[in-house]
PDB file of C-alpha atoms in Angstrom:
ATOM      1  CA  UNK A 208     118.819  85.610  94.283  1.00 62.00           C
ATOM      2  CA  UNK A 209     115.739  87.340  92.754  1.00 65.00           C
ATOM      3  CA  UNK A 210     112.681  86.839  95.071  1.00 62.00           C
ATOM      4  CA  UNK A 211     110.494  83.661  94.610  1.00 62.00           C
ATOM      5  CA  UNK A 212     106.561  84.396  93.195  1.00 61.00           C
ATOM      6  CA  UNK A 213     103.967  82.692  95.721  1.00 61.00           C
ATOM      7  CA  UNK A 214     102.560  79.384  94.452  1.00 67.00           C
ATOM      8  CA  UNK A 215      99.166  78.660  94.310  1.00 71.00           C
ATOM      9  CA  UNK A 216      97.653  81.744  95.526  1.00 73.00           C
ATOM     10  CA  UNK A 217      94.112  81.667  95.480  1.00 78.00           C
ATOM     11  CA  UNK A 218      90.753  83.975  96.472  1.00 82.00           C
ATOM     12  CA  UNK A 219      90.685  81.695  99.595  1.00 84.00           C
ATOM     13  CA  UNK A 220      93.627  82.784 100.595  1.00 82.00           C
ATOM     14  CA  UNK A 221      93.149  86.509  99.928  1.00 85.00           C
ATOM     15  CA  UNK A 222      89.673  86.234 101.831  1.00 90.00           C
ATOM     16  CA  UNK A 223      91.912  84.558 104.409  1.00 87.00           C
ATOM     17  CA  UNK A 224      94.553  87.042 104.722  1.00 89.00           C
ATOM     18  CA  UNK A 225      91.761  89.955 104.264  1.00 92.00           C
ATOM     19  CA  UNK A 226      90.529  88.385 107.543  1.00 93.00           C
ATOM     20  CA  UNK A 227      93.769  88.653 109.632  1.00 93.00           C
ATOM     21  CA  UNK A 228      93.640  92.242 109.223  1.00 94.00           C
ATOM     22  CA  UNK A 229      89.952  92.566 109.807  1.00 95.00           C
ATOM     23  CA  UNK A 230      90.824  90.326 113.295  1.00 95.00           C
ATOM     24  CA  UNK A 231      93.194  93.331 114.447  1.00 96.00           C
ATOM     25  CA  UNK A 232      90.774  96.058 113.264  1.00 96.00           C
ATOM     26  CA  UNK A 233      87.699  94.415 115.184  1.00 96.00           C
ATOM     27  CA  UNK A 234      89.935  94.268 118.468  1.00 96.00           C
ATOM     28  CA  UNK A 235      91.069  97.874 118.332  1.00 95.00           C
ATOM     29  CA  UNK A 236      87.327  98.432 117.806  1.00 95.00           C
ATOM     30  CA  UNK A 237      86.065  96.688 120.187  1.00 95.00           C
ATOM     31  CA  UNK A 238      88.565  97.809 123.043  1.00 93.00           C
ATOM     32  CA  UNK A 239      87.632 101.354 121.836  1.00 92.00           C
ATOM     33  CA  UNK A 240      84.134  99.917 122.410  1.00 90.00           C
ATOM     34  CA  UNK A 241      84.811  98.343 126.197  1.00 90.00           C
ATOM     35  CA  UNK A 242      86.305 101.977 127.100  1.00 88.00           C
ATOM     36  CA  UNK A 243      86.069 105.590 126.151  1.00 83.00           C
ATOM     37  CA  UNK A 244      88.671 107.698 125.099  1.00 88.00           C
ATOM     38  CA  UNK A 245      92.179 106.626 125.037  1.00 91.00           C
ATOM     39  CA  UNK A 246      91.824 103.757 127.418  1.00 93.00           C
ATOM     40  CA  UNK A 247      89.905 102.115 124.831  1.00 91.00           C
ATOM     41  CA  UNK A 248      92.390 102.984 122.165  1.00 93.00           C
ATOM     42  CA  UNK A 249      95.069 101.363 124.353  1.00 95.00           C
ATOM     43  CA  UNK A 250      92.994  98.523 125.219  1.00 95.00           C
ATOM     44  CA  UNK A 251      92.487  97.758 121.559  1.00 94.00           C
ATOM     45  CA  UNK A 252      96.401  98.135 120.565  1.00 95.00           C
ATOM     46  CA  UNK A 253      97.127  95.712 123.243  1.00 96.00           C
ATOM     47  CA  UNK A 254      94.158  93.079 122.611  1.00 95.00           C
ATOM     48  CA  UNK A 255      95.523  93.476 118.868  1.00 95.00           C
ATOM     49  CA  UNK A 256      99.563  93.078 119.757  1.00 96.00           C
ATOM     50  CA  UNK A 257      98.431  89.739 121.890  1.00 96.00           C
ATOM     51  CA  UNK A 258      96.396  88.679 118.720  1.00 95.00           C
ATOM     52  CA  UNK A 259      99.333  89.025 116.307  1.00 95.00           C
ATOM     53  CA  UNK A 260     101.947  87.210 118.737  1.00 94.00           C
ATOM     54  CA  UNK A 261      99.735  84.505 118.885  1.00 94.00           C
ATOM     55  CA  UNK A 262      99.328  84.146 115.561  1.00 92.00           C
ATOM     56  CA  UNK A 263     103.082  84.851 114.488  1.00 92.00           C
ATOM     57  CA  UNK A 264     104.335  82.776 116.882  1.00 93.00           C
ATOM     58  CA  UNK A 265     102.047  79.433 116.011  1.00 93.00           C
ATOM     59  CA  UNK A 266     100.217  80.417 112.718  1.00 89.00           C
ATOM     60  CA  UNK A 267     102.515  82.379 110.431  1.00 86.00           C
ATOM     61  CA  UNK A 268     104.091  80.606 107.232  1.00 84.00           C
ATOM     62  CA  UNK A 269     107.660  81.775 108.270  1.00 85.00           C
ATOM     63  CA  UNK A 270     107.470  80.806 111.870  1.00 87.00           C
ATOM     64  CA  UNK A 271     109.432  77.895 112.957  1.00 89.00           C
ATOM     65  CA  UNK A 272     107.278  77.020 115.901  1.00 91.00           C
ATOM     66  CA  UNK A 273     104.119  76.983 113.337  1.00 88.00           C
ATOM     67  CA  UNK A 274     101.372  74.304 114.205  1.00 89.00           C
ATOM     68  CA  UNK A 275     100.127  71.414 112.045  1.00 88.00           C
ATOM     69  CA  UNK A 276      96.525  71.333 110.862  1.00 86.00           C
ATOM     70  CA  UNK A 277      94.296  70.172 112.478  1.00 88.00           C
ATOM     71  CA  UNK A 278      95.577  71.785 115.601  1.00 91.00           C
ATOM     72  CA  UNK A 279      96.635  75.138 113.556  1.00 91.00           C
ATOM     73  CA  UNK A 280      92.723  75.429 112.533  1.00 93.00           C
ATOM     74  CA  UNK A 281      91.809  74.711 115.967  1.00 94.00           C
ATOM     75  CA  UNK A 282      93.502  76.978 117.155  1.00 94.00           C
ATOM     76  CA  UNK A 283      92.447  79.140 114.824  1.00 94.00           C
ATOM     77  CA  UNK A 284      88.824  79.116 115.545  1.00 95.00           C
ATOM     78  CA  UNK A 285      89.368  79.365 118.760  1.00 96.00           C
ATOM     79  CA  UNK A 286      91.272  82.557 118.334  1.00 95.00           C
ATOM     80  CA  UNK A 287      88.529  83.686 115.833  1.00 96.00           C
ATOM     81  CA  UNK A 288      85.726  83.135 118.428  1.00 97.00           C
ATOM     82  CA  UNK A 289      87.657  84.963 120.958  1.00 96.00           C
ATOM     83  CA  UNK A 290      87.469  88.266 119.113  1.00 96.00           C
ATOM     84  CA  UNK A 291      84.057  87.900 117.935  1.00 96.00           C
ATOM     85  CA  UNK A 292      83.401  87.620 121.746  1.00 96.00           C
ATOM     86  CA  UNK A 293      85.514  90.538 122.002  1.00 95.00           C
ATOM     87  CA  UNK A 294      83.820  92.355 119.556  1.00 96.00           C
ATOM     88  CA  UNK A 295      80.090  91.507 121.139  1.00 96.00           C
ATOM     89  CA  UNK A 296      81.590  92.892 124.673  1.00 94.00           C
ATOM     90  CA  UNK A 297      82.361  96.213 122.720  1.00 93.00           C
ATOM     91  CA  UNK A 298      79.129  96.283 121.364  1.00 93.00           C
ATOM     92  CA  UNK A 299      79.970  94.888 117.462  1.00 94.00           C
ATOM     93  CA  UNK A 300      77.914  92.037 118.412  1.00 95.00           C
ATOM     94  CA  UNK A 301      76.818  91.807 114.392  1.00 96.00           C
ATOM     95  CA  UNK A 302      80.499  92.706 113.067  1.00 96.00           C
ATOM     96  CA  UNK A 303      81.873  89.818 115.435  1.00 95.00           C
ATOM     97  CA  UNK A 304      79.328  87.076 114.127  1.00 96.00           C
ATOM     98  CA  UNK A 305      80.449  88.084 111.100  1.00 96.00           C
ATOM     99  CA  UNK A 306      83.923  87.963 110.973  1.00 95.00           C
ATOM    100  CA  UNK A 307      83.958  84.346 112.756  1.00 96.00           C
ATOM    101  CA  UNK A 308      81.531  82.998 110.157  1.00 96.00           C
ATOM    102  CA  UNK A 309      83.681  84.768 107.210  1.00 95.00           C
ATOM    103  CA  UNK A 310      86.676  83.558 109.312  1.00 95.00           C
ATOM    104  CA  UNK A 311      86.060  80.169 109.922  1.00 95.00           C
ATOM    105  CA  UNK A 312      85.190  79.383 106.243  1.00 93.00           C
ATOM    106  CA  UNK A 313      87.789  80.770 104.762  1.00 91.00           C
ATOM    107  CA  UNK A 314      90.794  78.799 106.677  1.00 91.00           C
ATOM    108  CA  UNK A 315      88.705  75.945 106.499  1.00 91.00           C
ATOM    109  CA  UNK A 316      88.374  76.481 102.673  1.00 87.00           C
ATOM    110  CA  UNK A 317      92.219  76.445 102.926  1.00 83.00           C
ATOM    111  CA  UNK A 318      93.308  73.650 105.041  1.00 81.00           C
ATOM    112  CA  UNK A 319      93.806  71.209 101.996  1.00 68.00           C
ATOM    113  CA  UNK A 320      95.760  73.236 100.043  1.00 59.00           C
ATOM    114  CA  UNK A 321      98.088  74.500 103.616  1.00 58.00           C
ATOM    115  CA  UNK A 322     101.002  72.607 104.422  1.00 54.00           C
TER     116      UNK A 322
END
């Protein structure tokens, strides 16, 4: 069976999913930021592996343990507002503002259109 094209597939949803990856780069950044050398590098691999369980395990389209909105986008702000805090204690105070505002509005642009 020849793989199914994606339905509906909007700009939200690439600003969305352009986000996710921006979430792990920000934590590896910012654990780089909370400590020199490779301590920060490891600190930032591991604040980004704990990121991406949580969301694979509750937010991810394939996962069967996924949350319903509104307690998916709650948790997702929540999460979001943890790494711009995260990104303030490693000194991208401005890049972690950012991302939550840029965050925030774009799965809250999506929630009517997310099952």
């Amino acid at each position: 069976m020849p793989p199914q094209k994606p339905q509906d597939v909007g700009p939200w949803d690439l600003l969305a999913f352009v986000c996710e990856l921006a979430m792990i780069v920000l934590l590896v950044a910012a654990g780089h930021g909370m400590a020199g050398g490779w301590k920060g590098w490891a600190l930032g691999a591991f604040l980004a592996f704990v990121a991406i369980g949580i969301w694979a395990q509750w937010m991810a389209p394939t996962s069967d343990k996924r949350l319903v909105n509104p307690t998916r986008f709650i948790v997702q702000v929540m999460l979001f507002v943890t790494v711009a805090l995260y990104a303030a204690a490693g000194g991208l105070v401005w890049w972690g503002i950012g991302f939550a505002i840029v965050a925030i509005t774009a799965f809250a642009a999506r929630i009517r259109s997310d099952p």
